mmCIF file of C-alpha atoms in Angstrom:
data_model
loop_
_atom_site.group_PDB
_atom_site.id
_atom_site.type_symbol
_atom_site.label_atom_id
_atom_site.label_comp_id
_atom_site.label_asym_id
_atom_site.label_seq_id
_atom_site.Cartn_x
_atom_site.Cartn_y
_atom_site.Cartn_z
ATOM 1 C CA UNK A 559 0.000 0.000 0.000
ATOM 2 C CA UNK A 560 1.280 3.431 -0.911
ATOM 3 C CA UNK A 561 1.968 5.438 2.189
ATOM 4 C CA UNK A 562 0.150 8.679 1.700
ATOM 5 C CA UNK A 563 0.435 11.889 3.631
ATOM 6 C CA UNK A 564 -0.321 11.190 7.298
ATOM 7 C CA UNK A 565 -2.887 8.434 7.257
ATOM 8 C CA UNK A 566 -4.292 8.932 3.802
ATOM 9 C CA UNK A 567 -7.880 9.724 4.731
ATOM 10 C CA UNK A 568 -8.242 6.753 7.052
ATOM 11 C CA UNK A 569 -10.424 7.064 10.105
ATOM 12 C CA UNK A 570 -10.008 4.906 13.179
ATOM 13 C CA UNK A 571 -12.886 4.057 15.491
ATOM 14 C CA UNK A 572 -11.598 2.979 18.897
ATOM 15 C CA UNK A 573 -14.145 0.833 20.720
ATOM 16 C CA UNK A 574 -13.720 0.627 24.490
ATOM 17 C CA UNK A 575 -16.231 -1.449 26.460
ATOM 18 C CA UNK A 576 -16.523 -0.325 30.085
ATOM 19 C CA UNK A 577 -18.062 -1.482 33.315
ATOM 20 C CA UNK A 578 -17.187 0.495 36.448
ATOM 21 C CA UNK A 579 -14.126 2.165 34.921
ATOM 22 C CA UNK A 580 -14.835 5.745 35.970
ATOM 23 C CA UNK A 581 -11.204 6.681 36.626
ATOM 24 C CA UNK A 582 -9.588 4.460 34.006
ATOM 25 C CA UNK A 583 -11.761 5.695 31.158
ATOM 26 C CA UNK A 584 -10.677 9.289 31.830
ATOM 27 C CA UNK A 585 -7.017 8.261 31.913
ATOM 28 C CA UNK A 586 -7.276 6.192 28.758
ATOM 29 C CA UNK A 587 -9.033 8.962 26.820
ATOM 30 C CA UNK A 588 -6.307 11.422 27.828
ATOM 31 C CA UNK A 589 -3.594 8.974 26.759
ATOM 32 C CA UNK A 590 -5.276 8.237 23.411
ATOM 33 C CA UNK A 591 -5.433 11.945 22.591
ATOM 34 C CA UNK A 592 -1.836 12.354 23.734
ATOM 35 C CA UNK A 593 -0.478 9.590 21.516
ATOM 36 C CA UNK A 594 -2.663 9.990 18.402
ATOM 37 C CA UNK A 595 -2.017 13.564 17.353
ATOM 38 C CA UNK A 596 -2.209 13.620 13.553
ATOM 39 C CA UNK A 597 -4.747 10.864 13.173
ATOM 40 C CA UNK A 598 -8.474 11.066 12.431
ATOM 41 C CA UNK A 599 -10.160 8.987 15.095
ATOM 42 C CA UNK A 600 -13.187 8.661 17.346
ATOM 43 C CA UNK A 601 -13.560 6.861 20.664
ATOM 44 C CA UNK A 602 -16.722 4.818 21.094
ATOM 45 C CA UNK A 603 -17.377 3.964 24.718
ATOM 46 C CA UNK A 604 -19.851 1.131 25.228
ATOM 47 C CA UNK A 605 -20.834 1.318 28.875
ATOM 48 C CA UNK A 606 -22.945 -1.463 30.332
ATOM 49 C CA UNK A 607 -24.870 0.625 32.838
ATOM 50 C CA UNK A 608 -22.001 1.074 35.332
ATOM 51 C CA UNK A 609 -23.331 2.057 38.753
ATOM 52 C CA UNK A 610 -20.116 3.976 39.616
ATOM 53 C CA UNK A 611 -20.870 6.967 37.370
ATOM 54 C CA UNK A 612 -18.654 6.050 34.443
ATOM 55 C CA UNK A 613 -21.136 7.693 32.086
ATOM 56 C CA UNK A 614 -20.997 10.981 34.053
ATOM 57 C CA UNK A 615 -17.232 11.069 33.572
ATOM 58 C CA UNK A 616 -17.608 10.308 29.863
ATOM 59 C CA UNK A 617 -19.975 13.281 29.529
ATOM 60 C CA UNK A 618 -17.392 15.504 31.250
ATOM 61 C CA UNK A 619 -14.756 14.196 28.835
ATOM 62 C CA UNK A 620 -17.055 15.050 25.927
ATOM 63 C CA UNK A 621 -17.064 18.638 27.187
ATOM 64 C CA UNK A 622 -13.251 18.690 27.083
ATOM 65 C CA UNK A 623 -12.599 16.834 23.821
ATOM 66 C CA UNK A 624 -15.848 17.229 21.872
ATOM 67 C CA UNK A 625 -18.896 15.061 21.398
ATOM 68 C CA UNK A 626 -17.818 14.197 17.858
ATOM 69 C CA UNK A 627 -14.573 12.632 19.132
ATOM 70 C CA UNK A 628 -15.985 10.750 22.122
ATOM 71 C CA UNK A 629 -19.187 8.826 21.554
ATOM 72 C CA UNK A 630 -21.083 7.347 24.470
ATOM 73 C CA UNK A 631 -23.146 4.390 23.314
ATOM 74 C CA UNK A 632 -24.404 2.940 26.569
ATOM 75 C CA UNK A 633 -26.439 -0.179 27.126
ATOM 76 C CA UNK A 634 -28.868 -0.626 30.017
ATOM 77 C CA UNK A 635 -27.156 -3.550 31.737
ATOM 78 C CA UNK A 636 -24.182 -5.872 31.678
ATOM 79 C CA UNK A 637 -24.517 -7.803 28.432
ATOM 80 C CA UNK A 638 -21.007 -9.139 27.823
ATOM 81 C CA UNK A 639 -17.943 -8.262 25.792
ATOM 82 C CA UNK A 640 -18.748 -9.908 22.471
ATOM 83 C CA UNK A 641 -22.020 -8.052 22.027
ATOM 84 C CA UNK A 642 -20.368 -4.838 23.273
ATOM 85 C CA UNK A 643 -18.058 -4.938 20.260
ATOM 86 C CA UNK A 644 -20.892 -5.487 17.780
ATOM 87 C CA UNK A 645 -22.850 -2.716 19.487
ATOM 88 C CA UNK A 646 -19.924 -0.289 19.188
ATOM 89 C CA UNK A 647 -19.294 -1.420 15.633
ATOM 90 C CA UNK A 648 -22.794 -0.339 14.606
ATOM 91 C CA UNK A 649 -21.936 3.236 15.564
ATOM 92 C CA UNK A 650 -18.421 3.292 14.100
ATOM 93 C CA UNK A 651 -17.866 5.736 11.248
ATOM 94 C CA UNK A 652 -14.200 4.901 10.576
ATOM 95 C CA UNK A 653 -12.881 2.457 7.999
ATOM 96 C CA UNK A 654 -10.688 0.898 10.685
ATOM 97 C CA UNK A 655 -11.698 -0.293 14.142
ATOM 98 C CA UNK A 656 -9.442 -0.647 17.194
ATOM 99 C CA UNK A 657 -10.571 -2.720 20.148
ATOM 100 C CA UNK A 658 -8.928 -2.247 23.522
ATOM 101 C CA UNK A 659 -9.603 -2.856 27.207
ATOM 102 C CA UNK A 660 -10.491 0.059 29.467
ATOM 103 C CA UNK A 661 -8.481 -1.074 32.484
ATOM 104 C CA UNK A 662 -5.154 0.381 31.217
ATOM 105 C CA UNK A 663 -3.608 -3.046 30.708
ATOM 106 C CA UNK A 664 -3.577 -1.932 27.051
ATOM 107 C CA UNK A 665 -1.568 1.280 26.781
ATOM 108 C CA UNK A 666 -2.637 3.757 24.049
ATOM 109 C CA UNK A 667 1.023 4.527 23.316
ATOM 110 C CA UNK A 668 1.068 1.415 21.119
ATOM 111 C CA UNK A 669 -1.710 2.707 18.837
ATOM 112 C CA UNK A 670 0.718 4.461 16.441
ATOM 113 C CA UNK A 671 2.633 1.202 15.916
ATOM 114 C CA UNK A 672 -0.611 -0.641 15.069
ATOM 115 C CA UNK A 673 -1.501 2.055 12.522
ATOM 116 C CA UNK A 674 2.018 2.169 11.089
ATOM 117 C CA UNK A 675 2.136 -1.610 10.716
ATOM 118 C CA UNK A 676 -1.208 -1.635 8.922
ATOM 119 C CA UNK A 677 -0.129 1.141 6.527
ATOM 120 C CA UNK A 678 3.162 -0.621 5.787
ATOM 121 C CA UNK A 679 1.704 -4.066 5.160
ATOM 122 C CA UNK A 680 -1.902 -3.437 4.138
ATOM 123 C CA UNK A 681 -2.941 -6.084 6.665
ATOM 124 C CA UNK A 682 -6.603 -6.721 7.444
ATOM 125 C CA UNK A 683 -5.853 -7.271 11.113
ATOM 126 C CA UNK A 684 -2.976 -6.096 13.310
ATOM 127 C CA UNK A 685 -2.922 -7.893 16.636
ATOM 128 C CA UNK A 686 -0.898 -6.992 19.716
ATOM 129 C CA UNK A 687 1.296 -9.775 21.017
ATOM 130 C CA UNK A 688 2.871 -10.054 24.453
ATOM 131 C CA UNK A 689 5.076 -13.001 23.605
ATOM 132 C CA UNK A 690 7.707 -11.550 21.265
ATOM 133 C CA UNK A 691 10.752 -9.333 21.678
ATOM 134 C CA UNK A 692 9.676 -5.883 22.775
ATOM 135 C CA UNK A 693 6.489 -7.215 24.318
ATOM 136 C CA UNK A 694 5.859 -8.479 27.829
ATOM 137 C CA UNK A 695 3.643 -8.838 30.834
ATOM 138 C CA UNK A 696 3.871 -7.279 34.280
ATOM 139 C CA UNK A 697 2.028 -8.303 37.408
ATOM 140 C CA UNK A 698 1.518 -12.025 36.839
ATOM 141 C CA UNK A 699 2.534 -14.641 39.367
ATOM 142 C CA UNK A 700 4.139 -17.963 38.428
ATOM 143 C CA UNK A 701 0.807 -19.801 38.314
ATOM 144 C CA UNK A 702 -0.667 -17.241 35.943
ATOM 145 C CA UNK A 703 2.383 -17.445 33.672
ATOM 146 C CA UNK A 704 2.277 -21.240 33.715
ATOM 147 C CA UNK A 705 -1.396 -21.433 32.704
ATOM 148 C CA UNK A 706 -0.812 -18.819 30.036
ATOM 149 C CA UNK A 707 2.118 -20.708 28.511
ATOM 150 C CA UNK A 708 0.338 -24.055 28.757
ATOM 151 C CA UNK A 709 -2.789 -22.675 27.106
ATOM 152 C CA UNK A 710 -0.699 -21.124 24.374
ATOM 153 C CA UNK A 711 1.306 -24.286 23.602
ATOM 154 C CA UNK A 712 -1.917 -26.315 23.510
ATOM 155 C CA UNK A 713 -3.607 -23.879 21.136
ATOM 156 C CA UNK A 714 -0.546 -23.576 18.893
ATOM 157 C CA UNK A 715 -0.209 -27.367 18.658
ATOM 158 C CA UNK A 716 -3.887 -28.051 17.975
ATOM 159 C CA UNK A 717 -5.031 -25.032 15.956
ATOM 160 C CA UNK A 718 -1.947 -23.836 13.988
ATOM 161 C CA UNK A 719 -3.367 -20.318 14.080
ATOM 162 C CA UNK A 720 -0.382 -18.444 12.653
ATOM 163 C CA UNK A 721 -0.343 -15.821 15.421
ATOM 164 C CA UNK A 722 1.665 -15.972 18.637
ATOM 165 C CA UNK A 723 -0.839 -14.404 21.044
ATOM 166 C CA UNK A 724 -4.363 -15.743 20.641
ATOM 167 C CA UNK A 725 -6.113 -14.443 23.722
ATOM 168 C CA UNK A 726 -4.902 -10.847 23.686
ATOM 169 C CA UNK A 727 -7.625 -8.420 22.699
ATOM 170 C CA UNK A 728 -5.667 -5.287 21.712
ATOM 171 C CA UNK A 729 -6.193 -5.305 17.947
ATOM 172 C CA UNK A 730 -6.790 -3.168 14.879
ATOM 173 C CA UNK A 731 -9.225 -4.423 12.240
ATOM 174 C CA UNK A 732 -10.426 -3.285 8.853
ATOM 175 C CA UNK A 733 -14.012 -2.476 9.713
ATOM 176 C CA UNK A 734 -15.484 -4.678 6.974
ATOM 177 C CA UNK A 735 -13.375 -7.631 8.114
ATOM 178 C CA UNK A 736 -14.405 -7.313 11.754
ATOM 179 C CA UNK A 737 -18.058 -7.024 10.732
ATOM 180 C CA UNK A 738 -17.807 -10.180 8.670
ATOM 181 C CA UNK A 739 -15.881 -12.252 11.204
ATOM 182 C CA UNK A 740 -17.734 -11.128 14.329
ATOM 183 C CA UNK A 741 -21.055 -12.252 12.879
ATOM 184 C CA UNK A 742 -19.871 -15.877 12.902
ATOM 185 C CA UNK A 743 -18.451 -15.782 16.458
ATOM 186 C CA UNK A 744 -20.469 -17.236 19.319
ATOM 187 C CA UNK A 745 -17.985 -17.662 22.196
ATOM 188 C CA UNK A 746 -17.551 -15.526 25.271
ATOM 189 C CA UNK A 747 -14.617 -14.090 27.227
ATOM 190 C CA UNK A 748 -11.110 -15.319 26.413
ATOM 191 C CA UNK A 749 -12.382 -17.786 23.857
ATOM 192 C CA UNK A 750 -14.134 -14.999 21.957
ATOM 193 C CA UNK A 751 -10.794 -13.258 21.288
ATOM 194 C CA UNK A 752 -9.346 -16.559 20.132
ATOM 195 C CA UNK A 753 -12.355 -17.336 17.940
ATOM 196 C CA UNK A 754 -12.168 -14.004 16.083
ATOM 197 C CA UNK A 755 -8.505 -14.393 15.203
ATOM 198 C CA UNK A 756 -8.725 -18.101 14.304
ATOM 199 C CA UNK A 757 -11.759 -17.564 12.054
ATOM 200 C CA UNK A 758 -10.087 -14.596 10.370
ATOM 201 C CA UNK A 759 -6.929 -16.642 9.857
ATOM 202 C CA UNK A 760 -8.918 -19.533 8.326
ATOM 203 C CA UNK A 761 -10.644 -17.137 5.948
ATOM 204 C CA UNK A 762 -7.221 -16.176 4.687
ATOM 205 C CA UNK A 763 -7.117 -12.605 5.945
ATOM 206 C CA UNK A 764 -3.681 -11.015 6.207
ATOM 207 C CA UNK A 765 -2.803 -10.771 9.904
ATOM 208 C CA UNK A 766 0.242 -8.909 11.256
ATOM 209 C CA UNK A 767 1.568 -8.639 14.803
ATOM 210 C CA UNK A 768 3.106 -5.830 16.837
ATOM 211 C CA UNK A 769 4.678 -6.210 20.289
ATOM 212 C CA UNK A 770 2.744 -4.767 23.215
ATOM 213 C CA UNK A 771 3.284 -4.797 26.953
ATOM 214 C CA UNK A 772 0.515 -5.782 29.310
ATOM 215 C CA UNK A 773 0.504 -4.286 32.806
ATOM 216 C CA UNK A 774 -1.914 -6.110 35.085
ATOM 217 C CA UNK A 775 -2.734 -3.683 37.857
ATOM 218 C CA UNK A 776 -5.028 -6.022 39.743
ATOM 219 C CA UNK A 777 -2.220 -7.675 41.662
ATOM 220 C CA UNK A 778 -2.924 -11.043 43.179
ATOM 221 C CA UNK A 779 -6.338 -11.457 41.629
ATOM 222 C CA UNK A 780 -5.736 -14.401 39.359
ATOM 223 C CA UNK A 781 -8.533 -14.254 36.844
ATOM 224 C CA UNK A 782 -7.872 -17.834 35.780
ATOM 225 C CA UNK A 783 -9.686 -20.300 38.029
ATOM 226 C CA UNK A 784 -10.698 -23.883 37.387
ATOM 227 C CA UNK A 785 -13.892 -22.948 35.588
ATOM 228 C CA UNK A 786 -11.980 -20.650 33.218
ATOM 229 C CA UNK A 787 -9.587 -23.462 32.344
ATOM 230 C CA UNK A 788 -12.491 -25.823 31.606
ATOM 231 C CA UNK A 789 -14.118 -23.073 29.534
ATOM 232 C CA UNK A 790 -10.887 -22.571 27.622
ATOM 233 C CA UNK A 791 -10.561 -26.283 26.817
ATOM 234 C CA UNK A 792 -14.189 -26.401 25.658
ATOM 235 C CA UNK A 793 -13.534 -23.380 23.462
ATOM 236 C CA UNK A 794 -10.467 -25.054 21.996
ATOM 237 C CA UNK A 795 -12.471 -28.185 21.173
ATOM 238 C CA UNK A 796 -15.245 -26.046 19.705
ATOM 239 C CA UNK A 797 -12.782 -24.240 17.419
ATOM 240 C CA UNK A 798 -11.202 -27.557 16.402
ATOM 241 C CA UNK A 799 -14.476 -28.893 15.017
ATOM 242 C CA UNK A 800 -15.986 -25.677 13.632
ATOM 243 C CA UNK A 801 -13.095 -23.885 11.930
ATOM 244 C CA UNK B 183 -11.874 -28.201 5.508
ATOM 245 C CA UNK B 184 -12.530 -28.250 9.228
ATOM 246 C CA UNK B 185 -9.319 -28.223 11.181
ATOM 247 C CA UNK B 186 -10.108 -31.440 13.029
ATOM 248 C CA UNK B 187 -10.101 -33.295 9.676
ATOM 249 C CA UNK B 188 -6.623 -31.976 8.891
ATOM 250 C CA UNK B 189 -5.368 -33.344 12.199
ATOM 251 C CA UNK B 190 -7.192 -36.649 11.673
ATOM 252 C CA UNK B 191 -5.748 -36.941 8.165
ATOM 253 C CA UNK B 192 -2.285 -36.410 9.636
ATOM 254 C CA UNK B 193 -2.918 -39.116 12.257
ATOM 255 C CA UNK B 194 -4.213 -41.536 9.626
ATOM 256 C CA UNK B 195 -1.131 -40.907 7.485
ATOM 257 C CA UNK B 196 1.130 -41.609 10.444
ATOM 258 C CA UNK B 197 -0.843 -44.758 11.295
ATOM 259 C CA UNK B 198 -0.568 -45.946 7.680
ATOM 260 C CA UNK B 199 3.170 -45.399 7.771
ATOM 261 C CA UNK B 200 3.392 -47.400 10.988
ATOM 262 C CA UNK B 201 1.343 -50.296 9.600
ATOM 263 C CA UNK B 202 3.573 -50.217 6.534
ATOM 264 C CA UNK B 203 6.617 -50.508 8.772
ATOM 265 C CA UNK B 204 5.039 -53.486 10.586
ATOM 266 C CA UNK B 205 4.315 -55.266 7.303
ATOM 267 C CA UNK B 206 7.689 -54.765 5.651
ATOM 268 C CA UNK B 207 9.592 -55.606 8.856
ATOM 269 C CA UNK B 208 12.373 -53.201 7.896
ATOM 270 C CA UNK B 209 13.045 -52.906 11.629
ATOM 271 C CA UNK B 210 12.434 -55.687 14.172
ATOM 272 C CA UNK B 211 8.727 -56.020 14.909
ATOM 273 C CA UNK B 212 9.139 -55.686 18.667
ATOM 274 C CA UNK B 213 10.618 -52.192 18.131
ATOM 275 C CA UNK B 214 8.012 -51.230 15.558
ATOM 276 C CA UNK B 215 5.163 -52.186 17.908
ATOM 277 C CA UNK B 216 6.443 -49.738 20.532
ATOM 278 C CA UNK B 217 6.797 -46.799 18.116
ATOM 279 C CA UNK B 218 3.343 -45.288 18.849
ATOM 280 C CA UNK B 219 4.161 -45.188 22.568
ATOM 281 C CA UNK B 220 7.474 -43.509 21.823
ATOM 282 C CA UNK B 221 5.775 -40.892 19.655
ATOM 283 C CA UNK B 222 3.157 -40.076 22.294
ATOM 284 C CA UNK B 223 5.918 -39.719 24.908
ATOM 285 C CA UNK B 224 7.924 -37.551 22.514
ATOM 286 C CA UNK B 225 4.927 -35.324 21.846
ATOM 287 C CA UNK B 226 4.344 -34.962 25.596
ATOM 288 C CA UNK B 227 7.999 -34.095 26.183
ATOM 289 C CA UNK B 228 7.854 -31.531 23.374
ATOM 290 C CA UNK B 229 4.823 -29.898 24.998
ATOM 291 C CA UNK B 230 6.422 -29.793 28.439
ATOM 292 C CA UNK B 231 9.666 -28.477 26.963
ATOM 293 C CA UNK B 232 7.831 -25.689 25.121
ATOM 294 C CA UNK B 233 5.978 -24.701 28.306
ATOM 295 C CA UNK B 234 9.266 -24.778 30.252
ATOM 296 C CA UNK B 235 11.164 -22.718 27.693
ATOM 297 C CA UNK B 236 8.228 -20.316 27.448
ATOM 298 C CA UNK B 237 8.211 -19.901 31.230
ATOM 299 C CA UNK B 238 11.964 -19.288 31.422
ATOM 300 C CA UNK B 239 11.861 -16.761 28.615
ATOM 301 C CA UNK B 240 8.592 -15.201 29.721
ATOM 302 C CA UNK B 241 8.970 -11.546 28.734
ATOM 303 C CA UNK B 242 8.304 -9.217 31.643
ATOM 304 C CA UNK B 243 8.248 -5.442 31.753
ATOM 305 C CA UNK B 244 8.492 -4.034 35.310
ATOM 306 C CA UNK B 245 9.628 -0.660 33.925
ATOM 307 C CA UNK B 246 6.296 -0.351 32.096
ATOM 308 C CA UNK B 247 4.419 -0.323 35.404
ATOM 309 C CA UNK B 248 6.502 2.673 36.544
ATOM 310 C CA UNK B 249 5.990 4.505 33.240
ATOM 311 C CA UNK B 250 2.264 3.886 33.561
ATOM 312 C CA UNK B 251 2.244 5.449 37.032
ATOM 313 C CA UNK B 252 3.867 8.585 35.594
ATOM 314 C CA UNK B 253 1.308 8.665 32.775
ATOM 315 C CA UNK B 254 -1.502 8.379 35.310
ATOM 316 C CA UNK B 255 -0.175 11.307 37.342
ATOM 317 C CA UNK B 256 0.180 13.418 34.198
ATOM 318 C CA UNK B 257 -3.333 12.504 33.038
ATOM 319 C CA UNK B 258 -4.886 13.272 36.409
ATOM 320 C CA UNK B 259 -3.262 16.725 36.575
ATOM 321 C CA UNK B 260 -4.474 17.622 33.081
ATOM 322 C CA UNK B 261 -7.992 16.299 33.580
ATOM 323 C CA UNK B 262 -8.400 18.008 36.953
ATOM 324 C CA UNK B 263 -7.454 21.352 35.364
ATOM 325 C CA UNK B 264 -10.126 20.741 32.724
ATOM 326 C CA UNK B 265 -12.750 20.066 35.365
ATOM 327 C CA UNK B 266 -13.072 16.312 34.950
ATOM 328 C CA UNK B 267 -13.810 14.610 38.258
ATOM 329 C CA UNK B 268 -10.846 12.261 38.711
ATOM 330 C CA UNK B 269 -10.224 13.077 42.372
ATOM 331 C CA UNK B 270 -11.030 9.858 44.178
ATOM 332 C CA UNK B 271 -10.658 6.215 43.248
#
């Protein structure tokens, strides 16, 4: 792809699902505006009826940055991540979509490298990976690292997905590609992230990777219990027989 | 083609090769009979080795946590000046 001036008329819609992220959403919006200076973008916040006043903060942020740059597309109650993305996608006006977590484990300073990689390669999807040089994780104990590595080796051996980090969710998509792939995805949670990338890979879309770091600020709270591991294995089996 | 069929095709091919080896008796049959067990053990060892190597080389980034703290302080100062309520929490 020819690299045009700046970003060649591309617009990026950044979808951030939130639930009780009143402080983090303010920080992340500030950091996005700090790191994406010469880029046409909008931030679509899909809030699932947070009781902590997240939506109040978003309205204050709209006063600072403009209602055309920050879109609040709330839903009445907690309805899950997968549907949050499709909901945000309906309101996206860009030709590219970025999906990131609101809890600051995904730092907006990596957004320019996603955009640059896409412009250089013309990829349909650019996915952030924690497991290559320049990437990394902070705040995981040994158990968490062990399950992560085990899950990754299992998925790589069984699925041959062609990407090194399947469960990370910091990604940039061509909007049309995300719309097509997301409509065939049925899983939830971790498995949902894996399902999107595996289905896209099977359909032959060009996927590139950029290194990202992942800072887990919820120290000690291992989000991977027994039920998550069982869910992951079920998801793996599901992807084996359906993709 | 569903991915599971690719894997099954691979397994069938390996099984065919093994049966071929048994028939032609290129190697003593007692060895050939044990080959599947060896391959399963090898596969298991490969998996464990990959997990072990992955654990030892697990990329960490403690400096990123510090940088993030600085970013948070900077963001809070700016947002407070602009009248966004980031005081508590």
